[in-house]
Amino acid sequence: MSIDLSVNVGSLALHNPLMTASGCSGYGKELAAYDDLSWLSAIVGKSISREPRLGNPYPRTCETPSGMINAIGLPNEGWESYTRNTLPLMRELVRGKPTKIVLNIVGHDLDEYTWVAERANDESDIAAVELNLSCPNVAGGLQFSTTADGCEKLVKAVRKVLKLPLIAKLSPNVTSVADIARAAEAAGADSLSLINTVLGMNVDWRKRKALVANGMGGLSGPAIKPIALRCVYEACKAVKIPVIGIGGICTADDVLDFMVCGASAVQLGTVLFVEPDAPQRIARDLKERMREAKVEKLSSLIGTLRAREGA
Ligand code: SIN
């Protein structure tokens, strides 16, 4: 039985549903040391801003039961260095492979987001732009993702200048994911990705200290998968544009759980810290699971969750 793992996220044709989640594997070089990047359909790089940023003080990460907390603070080299040094390297890494480059961008305000988005149009080999409007670790990081109005304003401003496919990355730290998803769609996003991390905290009571210097941070890993599934399911019910699922995905079964809830593709994040060659295992297992279930086309499973009787 021939198995077809290809999926489409709007105009983005992917040979399999496995992308990296921004911030969890740099810009691809770190993973290439462990595995063939062809197992991934896209590398989503760490957020890039107009100016370089140093990020938050250390420690920036700590472990939690079934997850981790990060308060990295969006450190990056800034647009100029990114296009001069890192993007050319990414192009080399994916040359001849089916793996696409997705640029994740961030800004302090509308002006910075649109400045970067406008320049992305002129760079070859960027398949799509993911808007990080949901970082919980910097002042103002959630200003565009916690109200429908804020989200709509930002997505609209970026849409106006960006010619590439636009993915809006949403936060779970909101009252109604559906409202924010609808706002992003109305403002012109081509697809959504969710969830970014869940606001959390971890402490050492003996030292009377929080375990990341920022105090609070974003929780990721298997601990958040049920929250992510719920958010993806709600977003998929609210919008017509495709949704990319993120949150604690470690196995092929996790991928399939997200896809039956409506996700067209997924991003792998925290799992890459413990198993940088997880994409290969997950892609192989996906084929195995589909063979067992006698499903030829992965895309045929998208959104097939049976609603509870009476729901
Ligand atoms: C960070 O750099 O603090 C994490 C990025 C994010 O959560 O969007």
Short mmCIF file of C-alpha atoms and ligand atoms in Angstrom, two decimals:
data_model
loop_
_atom_site.label_atom_id
_atom_site.label_comp_id
_atom_site.label_asym_id
_atom_site.label_seq_id
_atom_site.Cartn_x
_atom_site.Cartn_y
_atom_site.Cartn_z
CA MET A 1 0.00 0.00 0.00
CA SER A 2 1.56 3.29 -1.00
CA ILE A 3 1.25 5.95 1.66
CA ASP A 4 0.98 9.64 0.83
CA LEU A 5 2.09 11.98 3.62
CA SER A 6 1.77 15.18 1.58
CA VAL A 7 -0.44 17.99 2.83
CA ASN A 8 -1.25 21.53 1.80
CA VAL A 9 -1.35 24.52 4.10
CA GLY A 10 -3.14 26.89 1.75
CA SER A 11 -0.76 27.47 -1.14
CA LEU A 12 2.10 25.86 0.77
CA ALA A 13 2.54 22.32 -0.58
CA LEU A 14 4.39 20.15 1.96
CA HIS A 15 5.72 16.64 1.32
CA ASN A 16 4.87 15.70 4.89
CA PRO A 17 3.15 17.50 7.80
CA LEU A 18 6.27 17.90 9.97
CA MET A 19 7.64 21.41 10.41
CA THR A 20 9.87 22.68 13.21
CA ALA A 21 8.41 25.08 15.76
CA SER A 22 10.10 28.46 15.88
CA GLY A 23 12.81 28.77 18.50
CA CYS A 24 13.29 25.07 19.12
CA SER A 25 16.10 24.35 16.70
CA GLY A 26 17.67 27.65 15.71
CA TYR A 27 17.77 27.95 11.92
CA GLY A 28 18.31 24.33 10.89
CA LYS A 29 22.08 24.00 11.30
CA GLU A 30 21.64 22.57 14.78
CA LEU A 31 19.36 19.78 13.51
CA ALA A 32 21.36 19.05 10.36
CA ALA A 33 24.14 17.76 12.63
CA TYR A 34 21.80 14.95 13.76
CA ASP A 35 19.52 14.11 10.88
CA ASP A 36 18.72 14.61 7.21
CA LEU A 37 16.55 17.72 7.03
CA SER A 38 14.50 16.05 4.28
CA TRP A 39 12.45 14.42 7.03
CA LEU A 40 11.04 17.87 7.68
CA SER A 41 8.76 19.74 5.29
CA ALA A 42 9.75 23.14 6.69
CA ILE A 43 12.19 24.79 9.04
CA VAL A 44 10.64 27.65 10.94
CA GLY A 45 13.49 29.74 12.31
CA LYS A 46 13.72 31.62 15.59
CA SER A 47 11.93 34.97 15.45
CA ILE A 48 13.76 37.74 13.61
CA SER A 49 13.28 41.41 14.45
CA ARG A 50 14.52 44.57 12.75
CA GLU A 51 17.27 45.22 15.32
CA PRO A 52 19.34 42.57 17.10
CA ARG A 53 18.02 41.59 20.53
CA LEU A 54 19.95 40.14 23.47
CA GLY A 55 17.06 38.31 25.11
CA ASN A 56 16.37 37.76 28.79
CA PRO A 57 18.87 37.11 31.61
CA TYR A 58 19.87 33.51 32.43
CA PRO A 59 18.65 30.99 33.46
CA ARG A 60 16.18 31.04 30.61
CA THR A 61 14.85 27.48 30.75
CA CYS A 62 13.93 24.88 33.31
CA GLU A 63 12.37 21.44 33.24
CA THR A 64 8.88 20.68 34.52
CA PRO A 65 6.96 17.40 34.75
CA SER A 66 6.41 16.45 31.09
CA GLY A 67 7.62 19.75 29.77
CA MET A 68 9.82 22.78 30.05
CA ILE A 69 9.47 26.46 30.79
CA ASN A 70 11.30 28.99 28.68
CA ALA A 71 11.70 32.71 29.09
CA ILE A 72 14.23 33.30 26.33
CA GLY A 73 13.12 36.80 25.42
CA LEU A 74 13.44 36.61 21.63
CA PRO A 75 17.22 36.99 21.23
CA ASN A 76 18.21 37.22 17.59
CA GLU A 77 20.81 38.78 15.33
CA GLY A 78 18.43 41.22 13.64
CA TRP A 79 17.36 41.45 10.00
CA GLU A 80 20.58 42.68 8.45
CA SER A 81 22.78 39.95 9.90
CA TYR A 82 20.06 37.34 9.30
CA THR A 83 19.95 38.06 5.57
CA ARG A 84 23.72 38.36 5.31
CA ASN A 85 24.73 35.30 7.37
CA THR A 86 21.95 32.96 8.41
CA LEU A 87 19.52 32.93 5.50
CA PRO A 88 22.26 32.03 2.99
CA LEU A 89 23.26 29.17 5.26
CA MET A 90 19.66 27.98 5.45
CA ARG A 91 19.46 28.06 1.66
CA GLU A 92 22.53 25.82 1.52
CA LEU A 93 21.09 23.45 4.11
CA VAL A 94 17.87 22.84 2.18
CA ARG A 95 19.31 22.95 -1.35
CA GLY A 96 18.05 19.92 -3.30
CA LYS A 97 15.72 18.91 -0.45
CA PRO A 98 11.94 19.20 -0.23
CA THR A 99 12.35 21.21 2.98
CA LYS A 100 11.05 24.78 2.90
CA ILE A 101 12.22 27.84 4.81
CA VAL A 102 9.65 29.71 6.87
CA LEU A 103 10.65 33.06 8.33
CA ASN A 104 9.22 33.83 11.77
CA ILE A 105 9.14 37.56 12.52
CA VAL A 106 8.57 39.68 15.60
CA GLY A 107 8.45 43.37 16.46
CA HIS A 108 7.88 45.79 19.30
CA ASP A 109 5.18 47.57 17.30
CA LEU A 110 3.34 47.59 13.98
CA ASP A 111 6.12 49.55 12.37
CA GLU A 112 8.79 46.97 13.18
CA TYR A 113 6.66 44.02 12.06
CA THR A 114 5.83 45.65 8.74
CA TRP A 115 9.43 46.79 8.22
CA VAL A 116 10.64 43.18 8.39
CA ALA A 117 7.67 41.74 6.47
CA GLU A 118 8.20 44.16 3.60
CA ARG A 119 11.83 43.16 3.25
CA ALA A 120 11.00 39.45 3.33
CA ASN A 121 9.34 39.89 -0.08
CA ASP A 122 12.72 40.59 -1.66
CA GLU A 123 14.48 37.47 -0.34
CA SER A 124 14.42 34.30 -2.42
CA ASP A 125 13.54 30.90 -0.94
CA ILE A 126 11.31 32.13 1.89
CA ALA A 127 8.19 30.00 1.45
CA ALA A 128 6.07 31.79 4.05
CA VAL A 129 6.21 34.23 6.94
CA GLU A 130 4.99 33.26 10.39
CA LEU A 131 4.00 36.20 12.57
CA ASN A 132 4.98 35.74 16.18
CA LEU A 133 2.30 37.71 17.93
CA SER A 134 2.20 35.47 20.96
CA CYS A 135 5.51 35.53 22.87
CA PRO A 136 4.69 35.59 26.61
CA ASN A 137 8.25 36.45 27.68
CA VAL A 138 8.81 40.07 26.69
CA ALA A 139 7.00 43.26 27.64
CA GLY A 140 4.20 43.74 25.12
CA GLY A 141 4.77 40.27 23.63
CA LEU A 142 1.10 39.41 23.91
CA GLN A 143 -0.28 42.82 22.97
CA PHE A 144 -1.37 41.63 19.51
CA SER A 145 -2.69 38.21 20.45
CA THR A 146 -4.88 38.68 23.48
CA THR A 147 -7.56 40.84 21.88
CA ALA A 148 -9.28 40.30 18.56
CA ASP A 149 -8.84 43.97 17.81
CA GLY A 150 -5.07 43.95 18.45
CA CYS A 151 -4.62 40.80 16.39
CA GLU A 152 -6.66 42.17 13.50
CA LYS A 153 -4.69 45.43 13.45
CA LEU A 154 -1.33 43.69 13.27
CA VAL A 155 -2.28 41.01 10.76
CA LYS A 156 -3.94 43.62 8.54
CA ALA A 157 -0.86 45.86 8.62
CA VAL A 158 1.46 42.99 7.72
CA ARG A 159 -0.92 41.62 5.08
CA LYS A 160 -0.86 44.99 3.37
CA VAL A 161 2.89 44.84 2.74
CA LEU A 162 3.59 41.10 2.55
CA LYS A 163 3.29 39.20 -0.72
CA LEU A 164 4.24 35.81 0.74
CA PRO A 165 1.87 33.38 2.50
CA LEU A 166 1.15 34.69 6.00
CA ILE A 167 0.83 32.41 9.04
CA ALA A 168 -0.41 34.01 12.28
CA LYS A 169 0.95 32.22 15.37
CA LEU A 170 -1.60 32.46 18.16
CA SER A 171 -1.48 32.32 21.93
CA PRO A 172 -3.39 29.94 24.21
CA ASN A 173 -3.31 32.61 26.93
CA VAL A 174 -6.67 34.06 25.92
CA THR A 175 -10.31 33.74 26.86
CA SER A 176 -11.53 32.86 23.37
CA VAL A 177 -9.15 31.33 20.82
CA ALA A 178 -12.03 31.28 18.33
CA ASP A 179 -12.45 35.09 18.47
CA ILE A 180 -8.74 35.71 17.89
CA ALA A 181 -8.60 33.11 15.11
CA ARG A 182 -11.53 34.77 13.35
CA ALA A 183 -9.84 38.17 13.68
CA ALA A 184 -6.62 36.87 12.10
CA GLU A 185 -8.59 35.31 9.26
CA ALA A 186 -10.61 38.48 8.67
CA ALA A 187 -7.39 40.51 8.56
CA GLY A 188 -5.96 38.36 5.78
CA ALA A 189 -3.89 35.60 7.37
CA ASP A 190 -3.53 32.64 5.00
CA SER A 191 -3.23 30.18 7.87
CA LEU A 192 -2.88 29.98 11.63
CA SER A 193 -0.39 28.17 13.81
CA LEU A 194 -1.18 27.40 17.43
CA ILE A 195 -0.43 27.17 20.23
CA ASN A 196 2.51 29.20 21.42
CA THR A 197 3.50 28.37 25.00
CA VAL A 198 1.20 28.47 28.00
CA LEU A 199 2.13 31.02 30.68
CA GLY A 200 3.60 29.14 33.61
CA MET A 201 5.98 29.25 36.51
CA ASN A 202 8.29 26.88 38.36
CA VAL A 203 10.06 27.55 41.66
CA ASP A 204 12.55 26.08 44.13
CA TRP A 205 10.88 26.65 47.48
CA ARG A 206 14.13 25.98 49.39
CA LYS A 207 15.90 28.81 47.63
CA ARG A 208 12.70 30.86 47.49
CA LYS A 209 13.52 31.42 43.84
CA ALA A 210 11.83 31.06 40.49
CA LEU A 211 13.70 28.69 38.18
CA VAL A 212 13.93 31.12 35.26
CA ALA A 213 15.36 34.58 35.80
CA ASN A 214 12.30 36.19 34.27
CA GLY A 215 10.14 34.67 37.02
CA MET A 216 7.47 33.39 34.67
CA GLY A 217 7.79 31.78 31.29
CA GLY A 218 6.08 29.71 28.64
CA LEU A 219 5.30 26.05 29.28
CA SER A 220 5.78 23.62 26.38
CA GLY A 221 6.10 19.87 25.87
CA PRO A 222 3.71 16.94 26.36
CA ALA A 223 2.17 18.67 29.40
CA ILE A 224 0.39 21.15 27.12
CA LYS A 225 -0.85 18.78 24.42
CA PRO A 226 -4.46 18.59 25.70
CA ILE A 227 -4.62 22.40 25.86
CA ALA A 228 -3.21 22.64 22.35
CA LEU A 229 -5.62 20.06 20.95
CA ARG A 230 -8.54 21.96 22.42
CA CYS A 231 -7.31 25.26 20.99
CA VAL A 232 -6.66 23.77 17.54
CA TYR A 233 -10.09 22.15 17.53
CA GLU A 234 -11.78 25.42 18.50
CA ALA A 235 -9.81 27.43 15.93
CA CYS A 236 -10.58 24.93 13.17
CA LYS A 237 -14.27 25.18 13.92
CA ALA A 238 -14.07 29.00 13.85
CA VAL A 239 -12.20 29.61 10.56
CA LYS A 240 -11.95 28.35 7.00
CA ILE A 241 -8.21 28.91 6.61
CA PRO A 242 -5.84 26.01 7.42
CA VAL A 243 -4.44 25.54 10.89
CA ILE A 244 -1.02 24.23 11.89
CA GLY A 245 -1.04 22.38 15.23
CA ILE A 246 1.68 22.92 17.84
CA GLY A 247 1.98 21.70 21.41
CA GLY A 248 3.69 18.70 22.93
CA ILE A 249 3.86 16.61 19.76
CA CYS A 250 6.33 13.73 20.27
CA THR A 251 4.90 10.78 18.35
CA ALA A 252 3.09 9.88 15.15
CA ASP A 253 -0.06 9.33 17.20
CA ASP A 254 0.25 12.90 18.51
CA VAL A 255 0.45 14.16 14.92
CA LEU A 256 -2.64 12.17 13.97
CA ASP A 257 -4.53 13.43 17.03
CA PHE A 258 -3.94 17.00 15.88
CA MET A 259 -4.89 16.20 12.31
CA VAL A 260 -8.22 14.59 13.12
CA CYS A 261 -8.94 17.69 15.23
CA GLY A 262 -8.46 19.75 12.07
CA ALA A 263 -4.76 20.58 11.78
CA SER A 264 -3.40 20.46 8.22
CA ALA A 265 0.20 20.18 9.43
CA VAL A 266 2.10 20.31 12.72
CA GLN A 267 5.19 21.84 14.25
CA LEU A 268 7.65 19.93 16.44
CA GLY A 269 9.20 21.88 19.28
CA THR A 270 10.26 20.65 22.69
CA VAL A 271 10.76 17.06 21.49
CA LEU A 272 13.73 18.28 19.41
CA PHE A 273 15.62 19.21 22.58
CA VAL A 274 15.61 15.61 23.74
CA GLU A 275 15.57 13.87 20.36
CA PRO A 276 16.83 16.07 17.52
CA ASP A 277 16.25 13.29 14.98
CA ALA A 278 12.63 12.79 16.07
CA PRO A 279 11.26 13.90 12.65
CA GLN A 280 12.66 10.75 11.03
CA ARG A 281 11.12 8.47 13.66
CA ILE A 282 7.78 10.29 13.53
CA ALA A 283 7.62 10.26 9.71
CA ARG A 284 8.37 6.53 9.58
CA ASP A 285 5.84 5.78 12.33
CA LEU A 286 3.21 7.91 10.58
CA LYS A 287 3.43 5.61 7.56
CA GLU A 288 3.18 2.59 9.84
CA ARG A 289 0.11 3.93 11.66
CA MET A 290 -1.58 4.72 8.36
CA ARG A 291 -0.82 1.28 6.99
CA GLU A 292 -2.34 -0.26 10.13
CA ALA A 293 -5.43 1.92 9.76
CA LYS A 294 -5.57 1.32 5.97
CA VAL A 295 -5.43 5.04 5.22
CA GLU A 296 -3.56 5.93 2.03
CA LYS A 297 -3.69 9.71 2.08
CA LEU A 298 -2.81 11.49 5.29
CA SER A 299 -4.76 14.56 4.22
CA SER A 300 -7.96 12.48 4.19
CA LEU A 301 -7.79 12.36 8.00
CA ILE A 302 -7.84 16.15 8.51
CA GLY A 303 -10.80 17.26 10.61
CA THR A 304 -12.40 13.82 10.80
CA LEU A 305 -12.95 13.80 14.56
CA ARG A 306 -16.45 12.56 15.27
CA ALA A 307 -18.34 15.07 17.36
CA ARG A 308 -19.74 13.70 20.59
CA GLU A 309 -23.39 12.70 20.20
CA GLY A 310 -25.55 15.67 20.98
CA ALA A 311 -22.59 18.11 21.00
C1 SIN B 1 11.15 33.52 23.64
O1 SIN B 1 12.09 33.85 22.91
O2 SIN B 1 10.99 34.01 24.76
C2 SIN B 1 10.17 32.49 23.19
C3 SIN B 1 9.49 32.90 21.96
C4 SIN B 1 8.02 32.75 22.01
O3 SIN B 1 7.45 32.21 22.94
O4 SIN B 1 7.36 33.21 21.08
#
